[in-house]
């Protein structure tokens, strides 16, 4: 059976699905990849996806929750999933978690490459695409027998959660995306915030002297003179193995997830600061225009890490959108 991609989504990848941009299927299967068939047809697949990592090899997923240092707290009826962004780990939610635990059962985990066990969870082949991180999230939720959740993702985790919800809409009731972007590169009329030369300079700085790069990157991204937040962000950046940090940054900053955005079938609430070095306001407004059911809250805060520097502002938005939803 011949397959074709969604118009404008880009050419089919070696496994047969249209990815758009330069995101490639982690399996790269010569026949249709059962895990990612939803990207071709523009429809979701709520059957539990097959675990494949490479041609002909079944991937064992037992213990992923432990490997990613998953943590469940709180005693609420509804499940809230917290997924952090690049350069941080799940401790970045410390200002949000007391509120979350008072209203929800709260699940957090470390992305591949992050946290004390990050090097063991990172696979350069699987995680060369953001879809490797999507698979991590879905595998982890399946392992915990999660039937439905509210997803809160910061930065790159916003689009990781969005892609997971396109794949498995019944698993998600709604999403909150904090400082998220579908594409970081400027592209014609689309303002992602970076030119390729900007990113090439960033990669070169990381490769030349990772520690020195972190020392400059952390305060710039935090965006406010918050010594505790800068120290916390610096700690988690320094904890990443430099080669993994560089590879991860390339995967994130070169990604293009715009083709997936209109396919989201769940409500999304966007939280954006007025000044964000990593994500301009226009990128958040693009998401709001292209997600079928989206709201955008521009909060009175600066920087890319408002959940760390202005948690009360973020909690106020979360409470307004989530407290009475009944999801």
PDB file of N, CA and C in Angstrom, residues 27 34-36 47-62 135 138-139:
ATOM      1  N   UNK A  27      13.420   4.401  14.327  1.00  0.00           N
ATOM      2  CA  UNK A  27      13.565   3.036  13.850  1.00  0.00           C
ATOM      3  C   UNK A  27      14.122   2.948  12.440  1.00  0.00           C
ATOM      4  N   UNK A  34       5.213   0.954  12.586  1.00  0.00           N
ATOM      5  CA  UNK A  34       3.934   0.925  13.295  1.00  0.00           C
ATOM      6  C   UNK A  34       3.864   1.954  14.405  1.00  0.00           C
ATOM      7  N   UNK A  35       5.012   2.354  14.907  1.00  0.00           N
ATOM      8  CA  UNK A  35       5.015   3.316  16.003  1.00  0.00           C
ATOM      9  C   UNK A  35       4.598   4.706  15.537  1.00  0.00           C
ATOM     10  N   UNK A  36       4.921   5.050  14.294  1.00  0.00           N
ATOM     11  CA  UNK A  36       4.749   6.423  13.848  1.00  0.00           C
ATOM     12  C   UNK A  36       3.787   6.564  12.674  1.00  0.00           C
ATOM     13  N   UNK A  47      -3.905   2.449  20.041  1.00  0.00           N
ATOM     14  CA  UNK A  47      -3.449   1.136  20.470  1.00  0.00           C
ATOM     15  C   UNK A  47      -2.073   1.288  21.091  1.00  0.00           C
ATOM     16  N   UNK A  48      -1.767   0.442  22.071  1.00  0.00           N
ATOM     17  CA  UNK A  48      -0.433   0.516  22.668  1.00  0.00           C
ATOM     18  C   UNK A  48       0.597   0.265  21.590  1.00  0.00           C
ATOM     19  N   UNK A  49       1.489   1.209  21.340  1.00  0.00           N
ATOM     20  CA  UNK A  49       2.422   1.064  20.227  1.00  0.00           C
ATOM     21  C   UNK A  49       3.454  -0.016  20.474  1.00  0.00           C
ATOM     22  N   UNK A  50       3.945  -0.564  19.363  1.00  0.00           N
ATOM     23  CA  UNK A  50       4.970  -1.587  19.496  1.00  0.00           C
ATOM     24  C   UNK A  50       6.273  -0.961  19.934  1.00  0.00           C
ATOM     25  N   UNK A  51       7.076  -1.709  20.674  1.00  0.00           N
ATOM     26  CA  UNK A  51       8.375  -1.220  21.133  1.00  0.00           C
ATOM     27  C   UNK A  51       9.439  -1.720  20.179  1.00  0.00           C
ATOM     28  N   UNK A  52       9.865  -0.876  19.256  1.00  0.00           N
ATOM     29  CA  UNK A  52      10.908  -1.283  18.332  1.00  0.00           C
ATOM     30  C   UNK A  52      11.985  -0.225  18.320  1.00  0.00           C
ATOM     31  N   UNK A  53      13.202  -0.683  18.320  1.00  0.00           N
ATOM     32  CA  UNK A  53      14.323   0.256  18.241  1.00  0.00           C
ATOM     33  C   UNK A  53      15.323  -0.296  17.246  1.00  0.00           C
ATOM     34  N   UNK A  54      15.042  -0.051  15.981  1.00  0.00           N
ATOM     35  CA  UNK A  54      15.910  -0.579  14.941  1.00  0.00           C
ATOM     36  C   UNK A  54      15.272  -1.775  14.269  1.00  0.00           C
ATOM     37  N   UNK A  55      15.646  -2.065  13.057  1.00  0.00           N
ATOM     38  CA  UNK A  55      15.034  -3.134  12.280  1.00  0.00           C
ATOM     39  C   UNK A  55      15.098  -4.476  12.983  1.00  0.00           C
ATOM     40  N   UNK A  56      13.895  -5.083  13.183  1.00  0.00           N
ATOM     41  CA  UNK A  56      13.820  -6.445  13.667  1.00  0.00           C
ATOM     42  C   UNK A  56      14.133  -6.643  15.130  1.00  0.00           C
ATOM     43  N   UNK A  57      14.325  -5.557  15.906  1.00  0.00           N
ATOM     44  CA  UNK A  57      14.690  -5.735  17.305  1.00  0.00           C
ATOM     45  C   UNK A  57      13.597  -5.181  18.199  1.00  0.00           C
ATOM     46  N   UNK A  58      13.074  -6.009  19.078  1.00  0.00           N
ATOM     47  CA  UNK A  58      12.120  -5.530  20.067  1.00  0.00           C
ATOM     48  C   UNK A  58      12.886  -4.891  21.210  1.00  0.00           C
ATOM     49  N   UNK A  59      12.417  -3.726  21.645  1.00  0.00           N
ATOM     50  CA  UNK A  59      13.082  -3.033  22.743  1.00  0.00           C
ATOM     51  C   UNK A  59      12.391  -3.367  24.049  1.00  0.00           C
ATOM     52  N   UNK A  60      13.116  -3.773  25.034  1.00  0.00           N
ATOM     53  CA  UNK A  60      12.560  -4.036  26.355  1.00  0.00           C
ATOM     54  C   UNK A  60      12.406  -2.715  27.084  1.00  0.00           C
ATOM     55  N   UNK A  61      11.193  -2.449  27.604  1.00  0.00           N
ATOM     56  CA  UNK A  61      10.940  -1.153  28.222  1.00  0.00           C
ATOM     57  C   UNK A  61      10.748  -1.256  29.724  1.00  0.00           C
ATOM     58  N   UNK A  62      10.794  -2.453  30.279  1.00  0.00           N
ATOM     59  CA  UNK A  62      10.657  -2.578  31.719  1.00  0.00           C
ATOM     60  C   UNK A  62      11.723  -1.785  32.437  1.00  0.00           C
ATOM     61  N   UNK A 135       8.888   8.750  22.448  1.00  0.00           N
ATOM     62  CA  UNK A 135       8.774   7.335  22.775  1.00  0.00           C
ATOM     63  C   UNK A 135       9.105   7.076  24.243  1.00  0.00           C
ATOM     64  N   UNK A 138       5.974   8.029  26.242  1.00  0.00           N
ATOM     65  CA  UNK A 138       4.878   7.078  26.078  1.00  0.00           C
ATOM     66  C   UNK A 138       5.204   5.740  26.723  1.00  0.00           C
ATOM     67  N   UNK A 139       6.431   5.275  26.583  1.00  0.00           N
ATOM     68  CA  UNK A 139       6.829   4.020  27.217  1.00  0.00           C
ATOM     69  C   UNK A 139       6.727   4.120  28.734  1.00  0.00           C
TER      70      UNK A 139
END
